[in-house]
PDB file of C-alpha atoms in Angstrom:
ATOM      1  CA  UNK A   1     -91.531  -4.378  10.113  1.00  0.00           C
ATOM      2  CA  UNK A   2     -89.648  -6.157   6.797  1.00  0.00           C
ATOM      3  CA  UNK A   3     -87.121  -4.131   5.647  1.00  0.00           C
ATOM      4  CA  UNK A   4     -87.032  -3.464   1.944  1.00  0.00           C
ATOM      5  CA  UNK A   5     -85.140  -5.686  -0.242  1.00  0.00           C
ATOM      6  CA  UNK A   6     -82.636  -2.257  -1.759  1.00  0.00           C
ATOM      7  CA  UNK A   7     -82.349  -1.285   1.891  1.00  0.00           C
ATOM      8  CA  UNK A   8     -80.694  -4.378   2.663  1.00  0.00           C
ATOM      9  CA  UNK A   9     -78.323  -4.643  -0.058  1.00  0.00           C
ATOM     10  CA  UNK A  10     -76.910  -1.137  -0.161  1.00  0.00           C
ATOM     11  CA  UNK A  11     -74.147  -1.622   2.156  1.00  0.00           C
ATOM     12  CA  UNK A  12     -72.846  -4.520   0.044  1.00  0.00           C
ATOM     13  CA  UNK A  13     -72.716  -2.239  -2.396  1.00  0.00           C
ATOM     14  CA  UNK A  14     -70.879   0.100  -0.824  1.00  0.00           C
ATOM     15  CA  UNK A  15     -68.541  -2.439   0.734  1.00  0.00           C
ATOM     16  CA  UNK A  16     -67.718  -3.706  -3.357  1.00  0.00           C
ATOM     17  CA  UNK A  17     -67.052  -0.051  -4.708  1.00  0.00           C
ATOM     18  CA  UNK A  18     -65.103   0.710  -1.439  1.00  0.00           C
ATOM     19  CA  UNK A  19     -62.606  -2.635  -2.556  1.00  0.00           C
ATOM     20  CA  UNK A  20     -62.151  -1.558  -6.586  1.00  0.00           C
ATOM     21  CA  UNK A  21     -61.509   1.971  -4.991  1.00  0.00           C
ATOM     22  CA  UNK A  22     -58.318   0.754  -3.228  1.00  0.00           C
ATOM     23  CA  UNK A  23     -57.170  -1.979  -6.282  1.00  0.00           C
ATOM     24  CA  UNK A  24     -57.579   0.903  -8.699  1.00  0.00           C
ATOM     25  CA  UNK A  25     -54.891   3.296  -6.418  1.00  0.00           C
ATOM     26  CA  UNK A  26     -52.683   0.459  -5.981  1.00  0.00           C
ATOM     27  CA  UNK A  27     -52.712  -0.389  -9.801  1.00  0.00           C
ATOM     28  CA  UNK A  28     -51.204   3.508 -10.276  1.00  0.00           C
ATOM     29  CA  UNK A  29     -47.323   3.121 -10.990  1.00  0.00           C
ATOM     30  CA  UNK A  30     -45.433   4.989  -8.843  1.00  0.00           C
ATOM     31  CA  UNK A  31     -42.369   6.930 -10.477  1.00  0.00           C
ATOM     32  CA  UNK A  32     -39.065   5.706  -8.867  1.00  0.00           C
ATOM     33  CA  UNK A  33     -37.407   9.290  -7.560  1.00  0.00           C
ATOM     34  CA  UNK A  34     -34.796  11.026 -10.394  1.00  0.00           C
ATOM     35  CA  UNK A  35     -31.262  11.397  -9.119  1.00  0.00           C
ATOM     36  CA  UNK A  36     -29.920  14.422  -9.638  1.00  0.00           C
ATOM     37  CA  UNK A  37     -27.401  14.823 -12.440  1.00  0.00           C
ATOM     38  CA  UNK A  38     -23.650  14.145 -11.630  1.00  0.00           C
ATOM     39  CA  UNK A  39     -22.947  17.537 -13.145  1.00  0.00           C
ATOM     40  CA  UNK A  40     -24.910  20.711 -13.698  1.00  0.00           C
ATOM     41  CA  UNK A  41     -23.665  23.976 -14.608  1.00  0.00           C
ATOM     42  CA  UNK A  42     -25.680  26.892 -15.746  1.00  0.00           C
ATOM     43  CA  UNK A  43     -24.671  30.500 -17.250  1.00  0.00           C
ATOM     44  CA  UNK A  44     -21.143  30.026 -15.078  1.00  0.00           C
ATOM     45  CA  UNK A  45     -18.915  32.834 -15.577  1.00  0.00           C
ATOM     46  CA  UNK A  46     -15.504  33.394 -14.405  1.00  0.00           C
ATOM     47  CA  UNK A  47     -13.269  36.442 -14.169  1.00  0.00           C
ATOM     48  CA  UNK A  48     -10.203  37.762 -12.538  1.00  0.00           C
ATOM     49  CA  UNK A  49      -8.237  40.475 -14.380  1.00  0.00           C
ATOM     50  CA  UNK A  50      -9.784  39.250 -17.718  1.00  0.00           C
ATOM     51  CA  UNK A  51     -12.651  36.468 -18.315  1.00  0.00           C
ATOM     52  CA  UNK A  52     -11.811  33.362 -17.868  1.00  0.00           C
ATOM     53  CA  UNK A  53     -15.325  31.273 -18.487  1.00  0.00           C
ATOM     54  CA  UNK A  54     -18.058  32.767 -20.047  1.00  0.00           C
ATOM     55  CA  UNK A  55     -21.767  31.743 -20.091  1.00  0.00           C
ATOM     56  CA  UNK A  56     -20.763  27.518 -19.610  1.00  0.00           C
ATOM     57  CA  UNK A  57     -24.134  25.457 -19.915  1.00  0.00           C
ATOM     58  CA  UNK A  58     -22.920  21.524 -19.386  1.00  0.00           C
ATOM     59  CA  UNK A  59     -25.112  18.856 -18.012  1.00  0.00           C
ATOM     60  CA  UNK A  60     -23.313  15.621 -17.193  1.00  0.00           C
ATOM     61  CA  UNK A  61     -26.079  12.700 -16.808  1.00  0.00           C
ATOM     62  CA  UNK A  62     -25.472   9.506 -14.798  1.00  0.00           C
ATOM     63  CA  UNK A  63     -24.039   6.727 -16.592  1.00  0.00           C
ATOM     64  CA  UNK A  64     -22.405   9.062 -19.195  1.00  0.00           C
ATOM     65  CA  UNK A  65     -18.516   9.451 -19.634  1.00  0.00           C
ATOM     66  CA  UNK A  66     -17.053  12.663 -20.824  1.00  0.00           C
ATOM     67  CA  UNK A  67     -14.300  14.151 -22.421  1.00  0.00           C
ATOM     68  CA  UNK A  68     -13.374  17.500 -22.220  1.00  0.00           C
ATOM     69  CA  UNK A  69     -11.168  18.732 -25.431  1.00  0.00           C
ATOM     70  CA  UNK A  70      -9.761  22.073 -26.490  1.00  0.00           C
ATOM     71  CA  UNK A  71      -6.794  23.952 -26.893  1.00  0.00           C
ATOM     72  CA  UNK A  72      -4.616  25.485 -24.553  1.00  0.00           C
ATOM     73  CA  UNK A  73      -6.041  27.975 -22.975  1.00  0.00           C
ATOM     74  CA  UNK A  74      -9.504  27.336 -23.600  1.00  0.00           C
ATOM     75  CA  UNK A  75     -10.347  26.828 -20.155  1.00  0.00           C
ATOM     76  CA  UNK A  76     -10.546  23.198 -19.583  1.00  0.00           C
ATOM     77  CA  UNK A  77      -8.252  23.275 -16.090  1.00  0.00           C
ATOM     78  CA  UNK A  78     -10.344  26.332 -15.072  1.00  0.00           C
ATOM     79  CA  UNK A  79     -13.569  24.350 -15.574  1.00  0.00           C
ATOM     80  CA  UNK A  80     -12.305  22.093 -13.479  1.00  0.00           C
ATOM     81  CA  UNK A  81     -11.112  23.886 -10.524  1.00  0.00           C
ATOM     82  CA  UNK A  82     -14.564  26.182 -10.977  1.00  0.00           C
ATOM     83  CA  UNK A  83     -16.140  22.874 -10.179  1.00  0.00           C
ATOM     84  CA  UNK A  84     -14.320  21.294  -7.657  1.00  0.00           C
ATOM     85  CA  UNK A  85     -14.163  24.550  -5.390  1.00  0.00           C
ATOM     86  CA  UNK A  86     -10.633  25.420  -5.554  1.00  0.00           C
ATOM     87  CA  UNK A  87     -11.775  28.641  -8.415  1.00  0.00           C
ATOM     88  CA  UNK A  88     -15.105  30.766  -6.930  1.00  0.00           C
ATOM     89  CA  UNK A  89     -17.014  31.565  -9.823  1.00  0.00           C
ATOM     90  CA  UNK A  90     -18.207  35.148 -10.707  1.00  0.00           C
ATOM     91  CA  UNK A  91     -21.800  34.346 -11.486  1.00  0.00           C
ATOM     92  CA  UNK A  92     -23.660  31.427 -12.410  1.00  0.00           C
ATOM     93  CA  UNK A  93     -25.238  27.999 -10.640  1.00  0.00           C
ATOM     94  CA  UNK A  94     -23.357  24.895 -10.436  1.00  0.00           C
ATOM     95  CA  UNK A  95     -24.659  21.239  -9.421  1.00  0.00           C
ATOM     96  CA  UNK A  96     -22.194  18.580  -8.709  1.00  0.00           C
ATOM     97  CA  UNK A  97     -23.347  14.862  -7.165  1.00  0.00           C
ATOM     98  CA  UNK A  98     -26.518  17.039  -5.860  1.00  0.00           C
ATOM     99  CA  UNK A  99     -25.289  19.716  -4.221  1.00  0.00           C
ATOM    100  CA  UNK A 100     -25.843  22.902  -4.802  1.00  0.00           C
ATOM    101  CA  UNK A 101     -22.394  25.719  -4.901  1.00  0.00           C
ATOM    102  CA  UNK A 102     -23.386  28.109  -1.928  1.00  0.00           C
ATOM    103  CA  UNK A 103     -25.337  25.948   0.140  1.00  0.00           C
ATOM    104  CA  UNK A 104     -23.328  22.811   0.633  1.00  0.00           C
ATOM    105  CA  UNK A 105     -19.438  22.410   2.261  1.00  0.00           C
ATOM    106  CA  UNK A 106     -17.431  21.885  -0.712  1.00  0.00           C
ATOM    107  CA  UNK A 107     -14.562  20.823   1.359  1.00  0.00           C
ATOM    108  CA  UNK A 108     -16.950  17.517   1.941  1.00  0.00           C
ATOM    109  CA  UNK A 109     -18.165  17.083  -1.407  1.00  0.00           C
ATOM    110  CA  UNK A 110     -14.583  16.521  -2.459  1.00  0.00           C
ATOM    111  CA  UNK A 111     -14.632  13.730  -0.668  1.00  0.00           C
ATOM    112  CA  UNK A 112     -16.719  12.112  -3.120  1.00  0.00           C
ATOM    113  CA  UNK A 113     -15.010  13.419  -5.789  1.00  0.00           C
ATOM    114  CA  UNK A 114     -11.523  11.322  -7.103  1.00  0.00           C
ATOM    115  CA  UNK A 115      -9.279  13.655  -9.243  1.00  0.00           C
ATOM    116  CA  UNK A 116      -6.092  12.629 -10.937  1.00  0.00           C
ATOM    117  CA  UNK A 117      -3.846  15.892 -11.787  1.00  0.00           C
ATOM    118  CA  UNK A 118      -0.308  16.771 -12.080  1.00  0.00           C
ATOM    119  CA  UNK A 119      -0.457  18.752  -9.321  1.00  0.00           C
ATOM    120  CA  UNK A 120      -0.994  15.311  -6.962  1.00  0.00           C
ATOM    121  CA  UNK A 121       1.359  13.447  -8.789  1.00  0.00           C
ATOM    122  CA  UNK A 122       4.595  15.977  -7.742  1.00  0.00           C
ATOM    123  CA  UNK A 123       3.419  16.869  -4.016  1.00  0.00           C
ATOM    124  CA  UNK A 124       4.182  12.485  -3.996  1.00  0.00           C
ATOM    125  CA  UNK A 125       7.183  11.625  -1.559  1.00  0.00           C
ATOM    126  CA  UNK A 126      10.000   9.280  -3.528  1.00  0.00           C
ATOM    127  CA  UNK A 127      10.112   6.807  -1.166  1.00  0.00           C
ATOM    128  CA  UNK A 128       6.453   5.989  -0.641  1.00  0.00           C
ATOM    129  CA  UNK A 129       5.234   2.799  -1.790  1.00  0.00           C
ATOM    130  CA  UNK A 130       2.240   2.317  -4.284  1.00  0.00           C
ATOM    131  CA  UNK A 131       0.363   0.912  -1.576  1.00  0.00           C
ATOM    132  CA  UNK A 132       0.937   3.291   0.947  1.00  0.00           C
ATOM    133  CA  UNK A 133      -0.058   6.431  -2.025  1.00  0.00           C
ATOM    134  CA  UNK A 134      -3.574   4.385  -2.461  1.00  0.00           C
ATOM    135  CA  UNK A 135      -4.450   4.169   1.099  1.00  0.00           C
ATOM    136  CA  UNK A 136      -3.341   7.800   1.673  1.00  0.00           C
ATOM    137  CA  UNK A 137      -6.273   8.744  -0.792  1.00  0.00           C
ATOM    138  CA  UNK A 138      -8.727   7.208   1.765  1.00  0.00           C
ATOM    139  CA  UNK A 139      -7.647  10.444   3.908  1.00  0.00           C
ATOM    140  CA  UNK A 140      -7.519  12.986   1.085  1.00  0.00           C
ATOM    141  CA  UNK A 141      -4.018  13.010   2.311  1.00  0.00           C
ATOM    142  CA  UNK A 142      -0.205  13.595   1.079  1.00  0.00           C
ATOM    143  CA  UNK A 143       2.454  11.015   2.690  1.00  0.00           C
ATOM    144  CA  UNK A 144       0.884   8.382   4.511  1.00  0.00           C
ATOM    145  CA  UNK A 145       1.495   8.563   8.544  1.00  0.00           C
ATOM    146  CA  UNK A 146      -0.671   6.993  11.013  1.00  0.00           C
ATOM    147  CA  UNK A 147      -1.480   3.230  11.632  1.00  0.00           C
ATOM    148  CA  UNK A 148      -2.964   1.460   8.811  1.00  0.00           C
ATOM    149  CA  UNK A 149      -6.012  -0.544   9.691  1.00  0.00           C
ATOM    150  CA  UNK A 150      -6.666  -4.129   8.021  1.00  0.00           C
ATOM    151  CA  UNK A 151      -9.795  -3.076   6.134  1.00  0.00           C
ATOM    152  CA  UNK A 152      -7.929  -0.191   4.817  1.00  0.00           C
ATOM    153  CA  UNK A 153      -4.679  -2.585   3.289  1.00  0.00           C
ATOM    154  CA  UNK A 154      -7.406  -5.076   1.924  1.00  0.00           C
ATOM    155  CA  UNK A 155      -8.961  -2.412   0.096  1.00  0.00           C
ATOM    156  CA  UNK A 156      -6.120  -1.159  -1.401  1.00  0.00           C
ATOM    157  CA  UNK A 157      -4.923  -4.049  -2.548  1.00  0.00           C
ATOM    158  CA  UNK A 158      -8.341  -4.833  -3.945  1.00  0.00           C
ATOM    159  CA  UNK A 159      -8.096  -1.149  -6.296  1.00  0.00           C
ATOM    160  CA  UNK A 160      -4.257  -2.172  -7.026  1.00  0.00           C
ATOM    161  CA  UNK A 161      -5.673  -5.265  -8.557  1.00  0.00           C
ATOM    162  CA  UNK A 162      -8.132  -3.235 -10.106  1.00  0.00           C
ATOM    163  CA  UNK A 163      -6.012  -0.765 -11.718  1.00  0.00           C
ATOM    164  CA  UNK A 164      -3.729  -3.838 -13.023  1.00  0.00           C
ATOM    165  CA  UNK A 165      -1.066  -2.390 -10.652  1.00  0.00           C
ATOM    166  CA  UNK A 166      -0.704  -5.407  -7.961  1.00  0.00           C
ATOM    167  CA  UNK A 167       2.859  -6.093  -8.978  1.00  0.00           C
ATOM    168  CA  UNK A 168       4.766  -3.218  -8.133  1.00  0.00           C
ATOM    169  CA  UNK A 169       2.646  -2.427  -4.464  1.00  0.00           C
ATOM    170  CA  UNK A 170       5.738  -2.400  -2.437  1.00  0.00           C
ATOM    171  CA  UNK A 171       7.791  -0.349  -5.122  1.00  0.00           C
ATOM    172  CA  UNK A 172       8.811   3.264  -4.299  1.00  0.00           C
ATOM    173  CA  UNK A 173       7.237   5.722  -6.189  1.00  0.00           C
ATOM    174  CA  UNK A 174      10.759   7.633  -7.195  1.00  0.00           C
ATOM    175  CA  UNK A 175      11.056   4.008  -9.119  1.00  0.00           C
ATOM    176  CA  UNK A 176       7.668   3.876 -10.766  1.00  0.00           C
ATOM    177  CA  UNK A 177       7.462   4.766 -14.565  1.00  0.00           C
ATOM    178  CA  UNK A 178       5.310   7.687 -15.671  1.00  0.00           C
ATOM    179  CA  UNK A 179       2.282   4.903 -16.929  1.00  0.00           C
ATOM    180  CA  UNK A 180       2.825   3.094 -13.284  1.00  0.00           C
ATOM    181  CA  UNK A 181       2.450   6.789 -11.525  1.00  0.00           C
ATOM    182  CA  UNK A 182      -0.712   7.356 -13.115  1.00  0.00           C
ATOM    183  CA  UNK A 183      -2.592   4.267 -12.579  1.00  0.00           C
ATOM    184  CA  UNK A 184      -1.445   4.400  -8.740  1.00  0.00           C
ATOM    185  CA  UNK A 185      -3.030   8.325  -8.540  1.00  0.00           C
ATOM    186  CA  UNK A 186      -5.896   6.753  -9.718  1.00  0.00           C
ATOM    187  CA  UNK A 187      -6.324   4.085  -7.248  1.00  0.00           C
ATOM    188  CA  UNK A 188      -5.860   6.426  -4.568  1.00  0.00           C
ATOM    189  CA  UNK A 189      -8.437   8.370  -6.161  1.00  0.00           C
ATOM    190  CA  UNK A 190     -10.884   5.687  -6.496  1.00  0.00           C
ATOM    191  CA  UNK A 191      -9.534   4.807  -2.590  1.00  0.00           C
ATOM    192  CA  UNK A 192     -12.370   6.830  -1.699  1.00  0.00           C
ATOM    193  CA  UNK A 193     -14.958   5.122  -3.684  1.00  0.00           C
ATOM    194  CA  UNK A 194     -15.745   8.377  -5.528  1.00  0.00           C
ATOM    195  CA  UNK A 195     -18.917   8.769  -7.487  1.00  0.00           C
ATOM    196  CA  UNK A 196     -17.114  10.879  -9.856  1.00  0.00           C
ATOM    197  CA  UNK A 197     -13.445  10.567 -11.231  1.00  0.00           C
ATOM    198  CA  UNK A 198     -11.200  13.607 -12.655  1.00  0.00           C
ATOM    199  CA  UNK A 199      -8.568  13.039 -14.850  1.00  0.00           C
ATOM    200  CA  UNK A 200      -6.868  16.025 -15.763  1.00  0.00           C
ATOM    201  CA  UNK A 201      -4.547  15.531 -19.191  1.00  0.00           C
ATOM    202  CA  UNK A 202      -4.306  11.666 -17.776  1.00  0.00           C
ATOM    203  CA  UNK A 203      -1.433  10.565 -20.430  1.00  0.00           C
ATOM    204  CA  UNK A 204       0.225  13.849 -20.649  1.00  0.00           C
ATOM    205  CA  UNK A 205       4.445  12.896 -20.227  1.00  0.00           C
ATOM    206  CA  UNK A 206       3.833   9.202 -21.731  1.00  0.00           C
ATOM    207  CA  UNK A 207       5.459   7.680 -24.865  1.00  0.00           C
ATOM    208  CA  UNK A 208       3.222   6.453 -27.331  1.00  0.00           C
ATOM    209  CA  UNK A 209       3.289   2.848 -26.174  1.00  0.00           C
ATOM    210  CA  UNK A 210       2.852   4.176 -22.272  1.00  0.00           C
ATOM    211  CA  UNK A 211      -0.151   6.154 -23.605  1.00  0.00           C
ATOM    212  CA  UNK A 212      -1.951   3.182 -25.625  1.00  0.00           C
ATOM    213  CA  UNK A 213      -1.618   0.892 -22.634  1.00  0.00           C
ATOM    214  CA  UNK A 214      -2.792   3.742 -19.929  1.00  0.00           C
ATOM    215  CA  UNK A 215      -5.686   4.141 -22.253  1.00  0.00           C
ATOM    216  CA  UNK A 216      -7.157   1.021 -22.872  1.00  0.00           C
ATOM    217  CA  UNK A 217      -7.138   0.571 -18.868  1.00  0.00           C
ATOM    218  CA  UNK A 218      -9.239   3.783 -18.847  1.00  0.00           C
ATOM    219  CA  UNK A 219     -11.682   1.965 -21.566  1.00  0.00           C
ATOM    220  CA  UNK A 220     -11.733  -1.119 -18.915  1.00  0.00           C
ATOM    221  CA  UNK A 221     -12.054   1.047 -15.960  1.00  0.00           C
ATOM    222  CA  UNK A 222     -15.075   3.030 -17.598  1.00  0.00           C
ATOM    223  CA  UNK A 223     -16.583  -0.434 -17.948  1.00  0.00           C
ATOM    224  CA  UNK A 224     -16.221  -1.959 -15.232  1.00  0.00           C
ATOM    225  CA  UNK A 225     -19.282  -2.908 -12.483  1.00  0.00           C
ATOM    226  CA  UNK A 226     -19.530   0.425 -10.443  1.00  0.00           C
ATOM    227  CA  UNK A 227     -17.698   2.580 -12.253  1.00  0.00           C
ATOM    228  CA  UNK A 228     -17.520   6.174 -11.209  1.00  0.00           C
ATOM    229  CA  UNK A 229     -18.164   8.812 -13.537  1.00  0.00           C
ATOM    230  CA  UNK A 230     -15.166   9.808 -15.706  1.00  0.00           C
ATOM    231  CA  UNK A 231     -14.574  12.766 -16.735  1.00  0.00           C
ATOM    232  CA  UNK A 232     -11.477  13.166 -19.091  1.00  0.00           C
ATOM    233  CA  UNK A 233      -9.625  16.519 -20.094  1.00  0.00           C
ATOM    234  CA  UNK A 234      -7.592  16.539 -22.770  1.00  0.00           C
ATOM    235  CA  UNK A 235      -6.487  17.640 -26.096  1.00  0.00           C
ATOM    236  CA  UNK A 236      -5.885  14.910 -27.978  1.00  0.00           C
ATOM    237  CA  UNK A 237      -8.430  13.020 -30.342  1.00  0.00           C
ATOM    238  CA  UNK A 238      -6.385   9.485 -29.466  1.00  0.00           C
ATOM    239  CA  UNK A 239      -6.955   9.459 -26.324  1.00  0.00           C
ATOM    240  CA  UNK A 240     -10.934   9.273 -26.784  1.00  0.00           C
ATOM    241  CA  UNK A 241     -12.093   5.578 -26.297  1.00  0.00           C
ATOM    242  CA  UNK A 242     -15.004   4.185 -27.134  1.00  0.00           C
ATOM    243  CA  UNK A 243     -16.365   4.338 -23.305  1.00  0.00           C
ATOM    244  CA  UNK A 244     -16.512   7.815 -23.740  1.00  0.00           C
ATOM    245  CA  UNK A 245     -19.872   8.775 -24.466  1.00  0.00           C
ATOM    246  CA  UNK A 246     -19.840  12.596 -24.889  1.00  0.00           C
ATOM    247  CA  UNK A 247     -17.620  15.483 -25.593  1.00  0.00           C
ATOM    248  CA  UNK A 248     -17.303  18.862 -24.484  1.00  0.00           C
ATOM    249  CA  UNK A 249     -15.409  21.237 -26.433  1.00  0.00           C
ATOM    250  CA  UNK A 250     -14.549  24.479 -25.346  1.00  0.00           C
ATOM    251  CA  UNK A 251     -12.982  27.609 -26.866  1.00  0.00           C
ATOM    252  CA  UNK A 252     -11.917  30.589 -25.713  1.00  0.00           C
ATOM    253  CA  UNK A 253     -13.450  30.168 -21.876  1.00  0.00           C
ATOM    254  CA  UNK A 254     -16.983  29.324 -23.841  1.00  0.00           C
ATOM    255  CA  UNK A 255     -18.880  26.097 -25.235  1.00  0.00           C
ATOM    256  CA  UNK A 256     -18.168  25.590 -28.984  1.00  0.00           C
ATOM    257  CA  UNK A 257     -20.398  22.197 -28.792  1.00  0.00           C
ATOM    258  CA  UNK A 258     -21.333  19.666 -26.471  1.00  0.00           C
ATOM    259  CA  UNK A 259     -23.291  16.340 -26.917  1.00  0.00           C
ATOM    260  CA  UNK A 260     -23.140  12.396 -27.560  1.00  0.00           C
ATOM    261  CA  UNK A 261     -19.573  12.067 -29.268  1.00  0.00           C
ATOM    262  CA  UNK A 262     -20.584  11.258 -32.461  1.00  0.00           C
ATOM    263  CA  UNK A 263     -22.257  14.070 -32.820  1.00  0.00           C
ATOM    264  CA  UNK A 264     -19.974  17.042 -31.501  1.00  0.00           C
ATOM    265  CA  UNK A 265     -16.662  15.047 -32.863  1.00  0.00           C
ATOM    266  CA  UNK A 266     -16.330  16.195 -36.942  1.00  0.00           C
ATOM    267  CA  UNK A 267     -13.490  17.909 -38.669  1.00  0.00           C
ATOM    268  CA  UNK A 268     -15.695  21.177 -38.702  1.00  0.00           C
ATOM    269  CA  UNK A 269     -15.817  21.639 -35.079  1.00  0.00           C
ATOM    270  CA  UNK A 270     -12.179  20.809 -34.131  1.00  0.00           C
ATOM    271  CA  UNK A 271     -11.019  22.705 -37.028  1.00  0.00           C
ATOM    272  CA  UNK A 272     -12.798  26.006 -35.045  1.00  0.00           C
ATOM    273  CA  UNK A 273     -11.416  24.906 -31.502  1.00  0.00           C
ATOM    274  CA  UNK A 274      -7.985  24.615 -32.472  1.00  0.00           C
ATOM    275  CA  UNK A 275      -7.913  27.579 -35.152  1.00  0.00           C
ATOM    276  CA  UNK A 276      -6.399  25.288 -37.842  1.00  0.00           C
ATOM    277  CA  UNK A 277      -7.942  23.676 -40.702  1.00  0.00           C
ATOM    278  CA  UNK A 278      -7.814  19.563 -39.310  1.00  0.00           C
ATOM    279  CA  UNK A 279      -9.121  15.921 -40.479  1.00  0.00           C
ATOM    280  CA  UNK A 280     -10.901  13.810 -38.382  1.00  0.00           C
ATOM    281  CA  UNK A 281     -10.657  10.562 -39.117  1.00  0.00           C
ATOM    282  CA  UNK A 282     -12.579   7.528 -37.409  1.00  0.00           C
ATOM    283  CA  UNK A 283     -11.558   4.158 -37.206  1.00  0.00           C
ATOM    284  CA  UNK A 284     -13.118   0.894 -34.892  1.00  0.00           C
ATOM    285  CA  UNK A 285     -13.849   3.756 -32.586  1.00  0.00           C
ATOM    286  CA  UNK A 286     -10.818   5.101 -32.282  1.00  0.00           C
ATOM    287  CA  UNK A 287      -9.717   9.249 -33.739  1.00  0.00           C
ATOM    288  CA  UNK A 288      -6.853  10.490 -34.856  1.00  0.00           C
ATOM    289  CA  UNK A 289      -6.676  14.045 -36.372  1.00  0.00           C
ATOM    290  CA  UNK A 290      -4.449  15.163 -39.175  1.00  0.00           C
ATOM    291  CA  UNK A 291      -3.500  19.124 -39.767  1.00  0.00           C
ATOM    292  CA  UNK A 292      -3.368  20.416 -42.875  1.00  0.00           C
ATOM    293  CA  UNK A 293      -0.050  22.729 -43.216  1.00  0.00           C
ATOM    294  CA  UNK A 294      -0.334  26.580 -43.127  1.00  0.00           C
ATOM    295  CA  UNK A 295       2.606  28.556 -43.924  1.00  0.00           C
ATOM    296  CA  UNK A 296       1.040  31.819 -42.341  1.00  0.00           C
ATOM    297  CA  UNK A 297       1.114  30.206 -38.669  1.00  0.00           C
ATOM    298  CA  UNK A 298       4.574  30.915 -36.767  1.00  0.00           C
ATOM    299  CA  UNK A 299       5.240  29.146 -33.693  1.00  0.00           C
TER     300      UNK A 299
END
């Protein structure tokens, strides 16, 4: 018996929807996986005897650079320490590099992390060398002991090249000026090859000119291929560069504004943080502030 001409072609047909089936599911894009942000702090509160932070929302976005500004006292250093471990917070949910406060080893996560404080800079022996401080910061370590393996040297002298400090490697750091000091702390910081770098009032104890140099290296560093996340605190308006993409201001232990810098920067806002009526003036992307006298503030 002939079997009927539909019969036969059915499984052709079939075979033909079965083929723009599997073209149409590989023509759906797939969504590359989000990285988590660098920095993600909800509701974080902080007390002791009296608050410290209260009710700190920051997100800090890969690829952005921040600055952290305020007055003394407005928490800034506390942030910091809240975030890096070394200050448990009261109440609140904080995010760094992906991992999550409570359920991840801090002590490991710091590892990733480079920070550049005064509190480094005197814990440094005199007679250690600028080389010897960078490769110390491959060990999270104070005073370099140990034997120094050849990878190790070549990558410090790689980040001493990098932080335009090649020149004085074998100098001891009791001889190293306060601009030299500061670029060494952060090659040992970036030793590590930290996805995130610290710099806690960066410039503070430089002269005008030491400060201008220091921070037009940060403005190369930020742009340089690989870059870690910066993250500067400070409370100076000169010491913003361009790089720097946002600003966080706090006040009293809270958020007065945070955003893209050109945004959150205005005389308006600073006038509020610092509790003084100020100027903000912008030139070729540069800031520098100018306060108005008041004869009813005593110092």
């Amino acid at each position: 018996m002939a079997l009927r001409p539909d019969s036969r072609r059915e499984p052709l047909v079939k075979k033909k929807l079965v083929k723009r089936s599997a073209t149409a599911r590989a023509a759906i894009p797939r969504s590359a996986p989000q990285r988590p942000p660098v920095i993600a702090v909800a509701q974080l509160r902080v007390e002791r005897d009296a608050p410290i932070l209260n009710g700190i929302d920051w997100t800090v976005a890969r690829g952005e650079h921040w600055v952290i500004l305020g007055a003394n006292g407005s928490g800034k250093t506390s942030l910091l320490s809240t975030l890096t471990g070394y200050m448990p917070p009261t109440a609140g949910d904080i995010s760094v590099l992906g991992e999550t406060y409570g359920r991840s080893d801090w002590r490991e996560l710091r590892k990733r992390i480079g920070i550049c404080s005064s509190s480094i800079h005197h814990m440094m022996e005199g007679h250690e060398t600028a080389l010897s401080a960078v490769i110390s910061g491959r060990h999270a370590m104070v005073g370099m002991w140990g034997e120094v393996r050849d990878d190790e040297r070549r990558q410090a002298l790689r980040i001493l090249r990098q932080v335009e400090a090649e020149k004085i490697r074998d100098r001891p750091w009791r001889f190293l000026s306060q601009g030299e000091r500061q670029r060494v702390l952060i090659g040992r910081a970036l030793m590590a090859r930290p996805e995130l770098l610290i710099l806690d009032e960066p410039c503070a104890g430089l002269d005008p000119v030491a400060r201008e140099h220091f921070v037009q290296f940060l403005e190369r560093l930020a742009r340089s291929r690989g870059a870690p996340t910066l993250v500067l605190v400070t409370h100076h308006v000169e010491e913003i560069m361009p790089a720097f993409s946002h600003v966080l201001v706090l006040k009293s232990g809270s958020v007065l504004a945070s955003g893209p810098k050109a945004k959150i920067l205005t005389s308006g806002t600073l006038s509020r943080a610092f509790q003084a009526p100020v100027r903000l003036r912008r030139q070729r992307g540069r800031y520098s502030l100018a306060v108005t006298p008041s004869l009813a503030v005593v110092i």
